[in-house]
Amino acid sequence: MNKLPRFKFFKLSAVQPNSSLSETRQKLAEFQKQVQQSKAIESAINNVVKDLHKVPAQDEQPFIFTNNIEINEQLVRSALSRCDDITYRQFRAGKAKALLVYLSGLTDTNKLETTVIESLTGRLNSNETLGNINEITNLLITAANVTVVPKPKEAIANILKGNPLLLIDGISDAVSIDAAKYEKRQISKAENEDAAKGPHDSFNETLSDNIALVRRRTKDPDLKVEIFEIGVRTQTSVALLYVEDIVKPALADKIRSQLLSIRIDKVILSANIEEFLIDQIWNPFPQVLVTERPDKIVAGLYEGRVSIIVDNSPTAMLLPITLQDLMQSVDDYTGRPAVASLIRFTRYIAAFIAVFLPAIYVSIVSYHPGILPSGLSFYIAELRARTPFPSLLEAFLMEGLLEIFQEAIVRLPQKLSAAAGVVGALVIGTTVVEAGLANALLVVVIALTGLSAFSMPSYPFGMALRFFRIPALLAASILGLYGISVFFIVMIVFLCSLRTYDESYLGDLFDITLIEDWKDGLLRFPAKFLTLRPKRLGAKDRTKIGSEN
């Protein structure tokens, strides 16, 4: 029989020596004291957080800066959470902790290293205490532009612009350093408004560069530049430029108030601003001159106009404008006055052709073939006999092909647009005629119409002419030449009724009281006769420099 194993039992005792028990009680008391202190610290932090949350309701700030750099860092990190392109650089400035917060890719780190970090670490000993905020910004930091930003909302905005933020332990104000660095396109040749003579530089997408291009052309201290931040989310910089002793005060004040009243979440293009500045948004005619040439902006400013330049946009806006401004080119002022006057007059004829030539063709073929010579009438009738469509449908077909062809040329890369031109002109045109879809005369009419629209110095104005081509065709198909006449009169009345910033859209074209402005309207007089600025703009100083000689 197997024997059961024997177990030995021992008596456990919690009895400790008196010395050990006393030591344990002492440590327990210290631990309880630390717990109480931790609770006090936690309560203090909660009170601080509550105070921080009370402030935004008053001044719309996301938080407030404190004297504790660790709390400030957490607040900034919370405001910029999940922004992995934000860099937090910690270092010591003397005895105090310091923190740099900046946006990678938009900050010049070399400049930041030399003007901030080396300045603070090299000029201060490890045991030296920093003074007030003025000592830091004026004596220690060597950056060109240093700004104290007590408001966190402004500080966060500066970080997102590429300007680093400096936080120092013991100081409740933050410091913004101008060390932004943008990857930008270099100033290049004007692509859409190139000139045979004169300057070839154009605006790029950087606001500071564009303002510099304007400033380089004039040393006038009366040229004022006001910069606004528009766009609740994008905070896009928009510059307002005017010559103070020339521009009509009411004009500058009105445009300034319009800019300040814009409430939009994003501003990506200058067109986002343009649509808030014009009253008749459905009007196809451009009411703002958009240009990529700095010399055009300077010339407009010294006539009494106002310019608006939007950051990230390679163009600038000039306003108010008239129809004559849209028909003028830089080459008009670099060539002889007689030649420039002839070319300007030709542009007005081209504008008429761009709108009414297809309509005239339809009206003559459909309603008034008798006004043509007999031989030409028989020739057109022979051509029309080969096409199965009515003249209106035939014209609409060719007009649609022209619009597609124009859009293809504009959208294609430059190297392919030339090939598209050859294909459109030779292959499509010839094929349409041979297929009997349209006659050769209509192809010539439509081609001349397209060339006339492209001859306009202002591309938006050329697009407006293309828009009115359709109603002109409809009017011609209903009443023939009488319909064209009625539509032409309605169009002139419409243009006469247009006003941009209390100025007539037709300018001095039909106003005998502005006969002095005719010297630089439909015609161009020599420069020595252009002694006064345009009367219609209401400039405070109408006399041009050198007019007394």
Short mmCIF file of C-alpha atoms in Angstrom, two decimals, residues 49-281:
data_model
loop_
_atom_site.label_atom_id
_atom_site.label_comp_id
_atom_site.label_asym_id
_atom_site.label_seq_id
_atom_site.Cartn_x
_atom_site.Cartn_y
_atom_site.Cartn_z
CA VAL A 49 -7.54 74.56 -19.30
CA LYS A 50 -10.94 75.89 -18.24
CA ASP A 51 -9.58 79.43 -18.35
CA LEU A 52 -8.11 78.78 -21.78
CA HIS A 53 -11.47 77.61 -23.07
CA LYS A 54 -13.22 80.68 -21.71
CA VAL A 55 -11.12 83.12 -23.76
CA PRO A 56 -12.05 82.08 -27.35
CA ALA A 57 -15.64 83.10 -26.80
CA GLN A 58 -14.42 86.66 -26.29
CA ASP A 59 -11.80 87.25 -28.97
CA GLU A 60 -12.20 84.20 -31.25
CA GLN A 61 -8.78 82.85 -30.33
CA PRO A 62 -8.31 79.05 -30.27
CA PHE A 63 -6.33 79.37 -27.02
CA ILE A 64 -4.06 81.78 -25.16
CA PHE A 65 -0.32 81.56 -24.66
CA THR A 66 1.01 80.96 -21.14
CA ASN A 67 4.43 81.35 -19.51
CA ASN A 68 4.93 77.59 -19.63
CA ILE A 69 6.56 76.45 -22.86
CA GLU A 70 5.38 72.87 -22.45
CA ILE A 71 1.76 73.97 -22.21
CA ASN A 72 2.25 76.28 -25.20
CA GLU A 73 3.73 73.43 -27.23
CA GLN A 74 0.79 71.18 -26.45
CA LEU A 75 -1.65 73.93 -27.41
CA VAL A 76 0.11 74.51 -30.74
CA ARG A 77 0.30 70.78 -31.41
CA SER A 78 -3.41 70.50 -30.68
CA ALA A 79 -4.22 73.34 -33.09
CA LEU A 80 -2.00 71.76 -35.78
CA SER A 81 -2.82 68.14 -35.08
CA ARG A 82 -2.25 65.61 -37.88
CA CYS A 83 -0.07 68.10 -39.75
CA ASP A 84 2.99 65.94 -40.30
CA ASP A 85 4.78 68.64 -42.29
CA ILE A 86 5.08 70.80 -39.17
CA THR A 87 8.51 70.64 -37.49
CA TYR A 88 9.07 71.26 -33.77
CA ARG A 89 12.72 72.15 -33.05
CA GLN A 90 13.72 72.34 -29.39
CA PHE A 91 16.89 74.02 -28.14
CA ARG A 92 18.16 76.09 -25.21
CA ALA A 93 18.57 79.85 -25.17
CA GLY A 94 20.67 80.37 -22.06
CA LYS A 95 18.90 78.78 -19.12
CA ALA A 96 15.49 78.89 -20.80
CA LYS A 97 13.96 76.27 -23.03
CA ALA A 98 13.08 77.42 -26.54
CA LEU A 99 10.96 75.92 -29.30
CA LEU A 100 10.78 76.68 -33.02
CA VAL A 101 7.66 75.67 -34.92
CA TYR A 102 7.82 75.90 -38.70
CA LEU A 103 6.41 74.39 -41.86
CA SER A 104 8.77 72.12 -43.76
CA GLY A 105 9.12 73.11 -47.39
CA LEU A 106 7.98 76.71 -46.88
CA THR A 107 10.72 77.79 -44.47
CA ASP A 108 14.32 78.70 -45.20
CA THR A 109 16.02 76.46 -42.63
CA ASN A 110 19.48 77.88 -43.35
CA LYS A 111 18.25 81.37 -42.61
CA LEU A 112 16.50 80.09 -39.51
CA GLU A 113 19.69 78.42 -38.29
CA THR A 114 21.88 81.51 -38.69
CA THR A 115 19.50 84.27 -37.63
CA VAL A 116 17.74 82.57 -34.71
CA ILE A 117 19.34 79.43 -33.36
CA GLU A 118 22.99 80.50 -33.67
CA SER A 119 22.13 83.99 -32.45
CA LEU A 120 20.42 82.77 -29.30
CA THR A 121 22.80 79.92 -28.50
CA GLY A 122 25.96 81.79 -29.42
CA ARG A 123 25.27 85.05 -27.61
CA LEU A 124 23.95 83.54 -24.38
CA ASN A 125 25.82 81.45 -21.83
CA SER A 126 24.25 78.30 -20.51
CA ASN A 127 23.64 79.98 -17.15
CA GLU A 128 22.44 83.30 -18.54
CA THR A 129 18.81 84.31 -18.16
CA LEU A 130 16.84 85.90 -20.99
CA GLY A 131 15.42 89.38 -20.55
CA ASN A 132 12.10 90.61 -21.83
CA ILE A 133 10.62 90.04 -25.26
CA ASN A 134 11.98 93.32 -26.64
CA GLU A 135 15.55 92.27 -25.87
CA ILE A 136 15.02 89.04 -27.76
CA THR A 137 13.50 90.63 -30.86
CA ASN A 138 15.69 93.73 -31.05
CA LEU A 139 19.10 92.51 -29.84
CA LEU A 140 19.41 88.75 -29.98
CA ILE A 141 17.60 87.67 -33.16
CA THR A 142 19.31 88.93 -36.32
CA ALA A 143 16.49 88.23 -38.79
CA ALA A 144 15.39 91.18 -40.92
CA ASN A 145 11.74 91.08 -39.89
CA VAL A 146 10.72 89.90 -36.42
CA THR A 147 7.20 90.37 -35.07
CA VAL A 148 5.72 89.74 -31.64
CA VAL A 149 2.42 87.90 -32.00
CA PRO A 150 0.49 87.66 -28.73
CA LYS A 151 -2.60 86.27 -30.48
CA PRO A 152 -2.48 82.52 -31.17
CA LYS A 153 -4.70 82.78 -34.25
CA GLU A 154 -2.21 85.13 -35.89
CA ALA A 155 0.68 82.92 -34.78
CA ILE A 156 -0.85 79.83 -36.38
CA ALA A 157 -1.51 81.78 -39.59
CA ASN A 158 2.12 82.90 -39.71
CA ILE A 159 3.33 79.32 -39.34
CA LEU A 160 1.17 78.23 -42.27
CA LYS A 161 2.59 81.09 -44.35
CA GLY A 162 6.08 79.74 -43.83
CA ASN A 163 7.15 82.13 -41.05
CA PRO A 164 8.59 80.17 -38.08
CA LEU A 165 7.21 80.70 -34.59
CA LEU A 166 9.56 81.02 -31.60
CA LEU A 167 8.33 80.08 -28.13
CA ILE A 168 10.48 80.67 -25.02
CA ASP A 169 9.85 79.34 -21.54
CA GLY A 170 8.82 82.07 -19.13
CA ILE A 171 7.49 84.39 -21.85
CA SER A 172 3.82 84.38 -22.79
CA ASP A 173 4.28 86.10 -26.17
CA ALA A 174 5.30 84.28 -29.33
CA VAL A 175 7.74 85.62 -31.90
CA SER A 176 7.20 85.28 -35.65
CA ILE A 177 10.31 85.36 -37.86
CA ASP A 178 10.26 86.24 -41.54
CA ALA A 179 12.01 83.20 -42.99
CA ALA A 180 9.51 82.01 -45.59
CA LYS A 181 10.88 80.39 -48.72
CA TYR A 182 8.64 79.51 -51.65
CA GLU A 183 9.35 77.39 -54.67
CA LYS A 184 8.29 79.71 -57.48
CA ARG A 185 8.40 80.11 -61.20
CA GLN A 186 10.99 82.53 -62.44
CA ILE A 187 9.96 85.72 -64.20
CA SER A 188 9.54 84.77 -67.83
CA LYS A 189 8.35 86.15 -71.14
CA ALA A 190 4.71 87.09 -71.57
CA GLU A 191 3.00 84.21 -73.36
CA ASN A 192 -0.44 85.63 -74.18
CA GLU A 193 0.40 89.33 -74.59
CA ASP A 194 3.77 89.29 -76.26
CA ALA A 195 4.87 92.48 -77.99
CA ALA A 196 7.20 93.04 -80.93
CA LYS A 197 8.86 95.93 -79.11
CA GLY A 198 8.97 96.88 -75.46
CA PRO A 199 9.43 94.86 -72.25
CA HIS A 200 9.01 91.10 -72.35
CA ASP A 201 8.80 90.28 -68.62
CA SER A 202 5.52 89.17 -67.12
CA PHE A 203 3.96 88.42 -63.77
CA ASN A 204 4.47 85.10 -62.02
CA GLU A 205 2.51 83.43 -59.19
CA THR A 206 4.29 85.18 -56.29
CA LEU A 207 2.73 88.38 -54.96
CA SER A 208 5.99 89.93 -53.73
CA ASP A 209 7.61 89.44 -57.14
CA ASN A 210 4.64 90.95 -58.93
CA ILE A 211 4.62 94.02 -56.70
CA ALA A 212 8.36 94.36 -57.24
CA LEU A 213 7.85 94.32 -61.02
CA VAL A 214 5.51 97.28 -60.65
CA ARG A 215 7.75 99.10 -58.17
CA ARG A 216 10.76 98.67 -60.43
CA ARG A 217 9.07 100.74 -63.11
CA THR A 218 8.36 103.73 -60.90
CA LYS A 219 10.06 105.40 -57.93
CA ASP A 220 6.95 107.36 -57.03
CA PRO A 221 6.26 107.43 -53.25
CA ASP A 222 2.61 108.18 -54.04
CA LEU A 223 2.20 104.67 -55.41
CA LYS A 224 0.44 102.95 -52.52
CA VAL A 225 0.19 99.22 -51.91
CA GLU A 226 -2.38 97.87 -49.46
CA ILE A 227 -2.42 94.13 -48.74
CA PHE A 228 -5.47 92.29 -47.42
CA GLU A 229 -6.02 88.69 -46.37
CA ILE A 230 -9.09 87.32 -48.14
CA GLY A 231 -10.47 83.81 -47.77
CA VAL A 232 -11.51 82.40 -44.42
CA ARG A 233 -9.54 79.22 -44.99
CA THR A 234 -6.90 80.06 -47.60
CA GLN A 235 -6.01 83.51 -46.17
CA THR A 236 -4.83 84.61 -49.62
CA SER A 237 -2.94 87.90 -49.85
CA VAL A 238 -4.55 90.44 -52.18
CA ALA A 239 -2.80 93.72 -53.01
CA LEU A 240 -4.56 96.97 -53.90
CA LEU A 241 -2.40 99.42 -55.88
CA TYR A 242 -3.13 103.04 -56.75
CA VAL A 243 -1.37 106.39 -57.13
CA GLU A 244 -2.66 108.48 -54.25
CA ASP A 245 -2.41 111.96 -55.78
CA ILE A 246 -3.95 110.86 -59.10
CA VAL A 247 -6.72 108.34 -58.46
CA LYS A 248 -10.21 109.55 -57.69
CA PRO A 249 -10.63 109.02 -53.91
CA ALA A 250 -14.13 107.62 -54.25
CA LEU A 251 -12.86 104.95 -56.64
CA ALA A 252 -10.11 103.69 -54.33
CA ASP A 253 -12.44 103.77 -51.31
CA LYS A 254 -15.15 101.81 -53.09
CA ILE A 255 -12.82 99.08 -54.30
CA ARG A 256 -11.19 98.85 -50.86
CA SER A 257 -14.58 98.42 -49.19
CA GLN A 258 -15.54 95.78 -51.75
CA LEU A 259 -12.41 93.79 -50.99
CA LEU A 260 -12.97 94.03 -47.25
CA SER A 261 -16.58 92.87 -47.60
CA ILE A 262 -15.73 89.66 -49.48
CA ARG A 263 -16.70 86.61 -47.43
CA ILE A 264 -15.47 83.44 -49.10
CA ASP A 265 -13.70 80.35 -47.81
CA LYS A 266 -11.07 80.12 -50.54
CA VAL A 267 -9.35 82.37 -53.08
CA ILE A 268 -7.43 80.30 -55.62
CA LEU A 269 -7.57 82.50 -58.72
CA SER A 270 -7.90 86.20 -59.40
CA ALA A 271 -11.24 85.39 -61.02
CA ASN A 272 -12.57 84.53 -57.54
CA ILE A 273 -12.03 88.18 -56.59
CA GLU A 274 -13.10 89.61 -59.95
CA GLU A 275 -16.63 88.26 -59.69
CA PHE A 276 -17.14 90.13 -56.41
CA LEU A 277 -16.06 93.44 -57.96
CA ILE A 278 -18.44 93.61 -60.92
CA ASP A 279 -22.13 94.38 -60.69
CA GLN A 280 -23.44 92.64 -63.81
CA ILE A 281 -22.12 89.14 -63.37
#
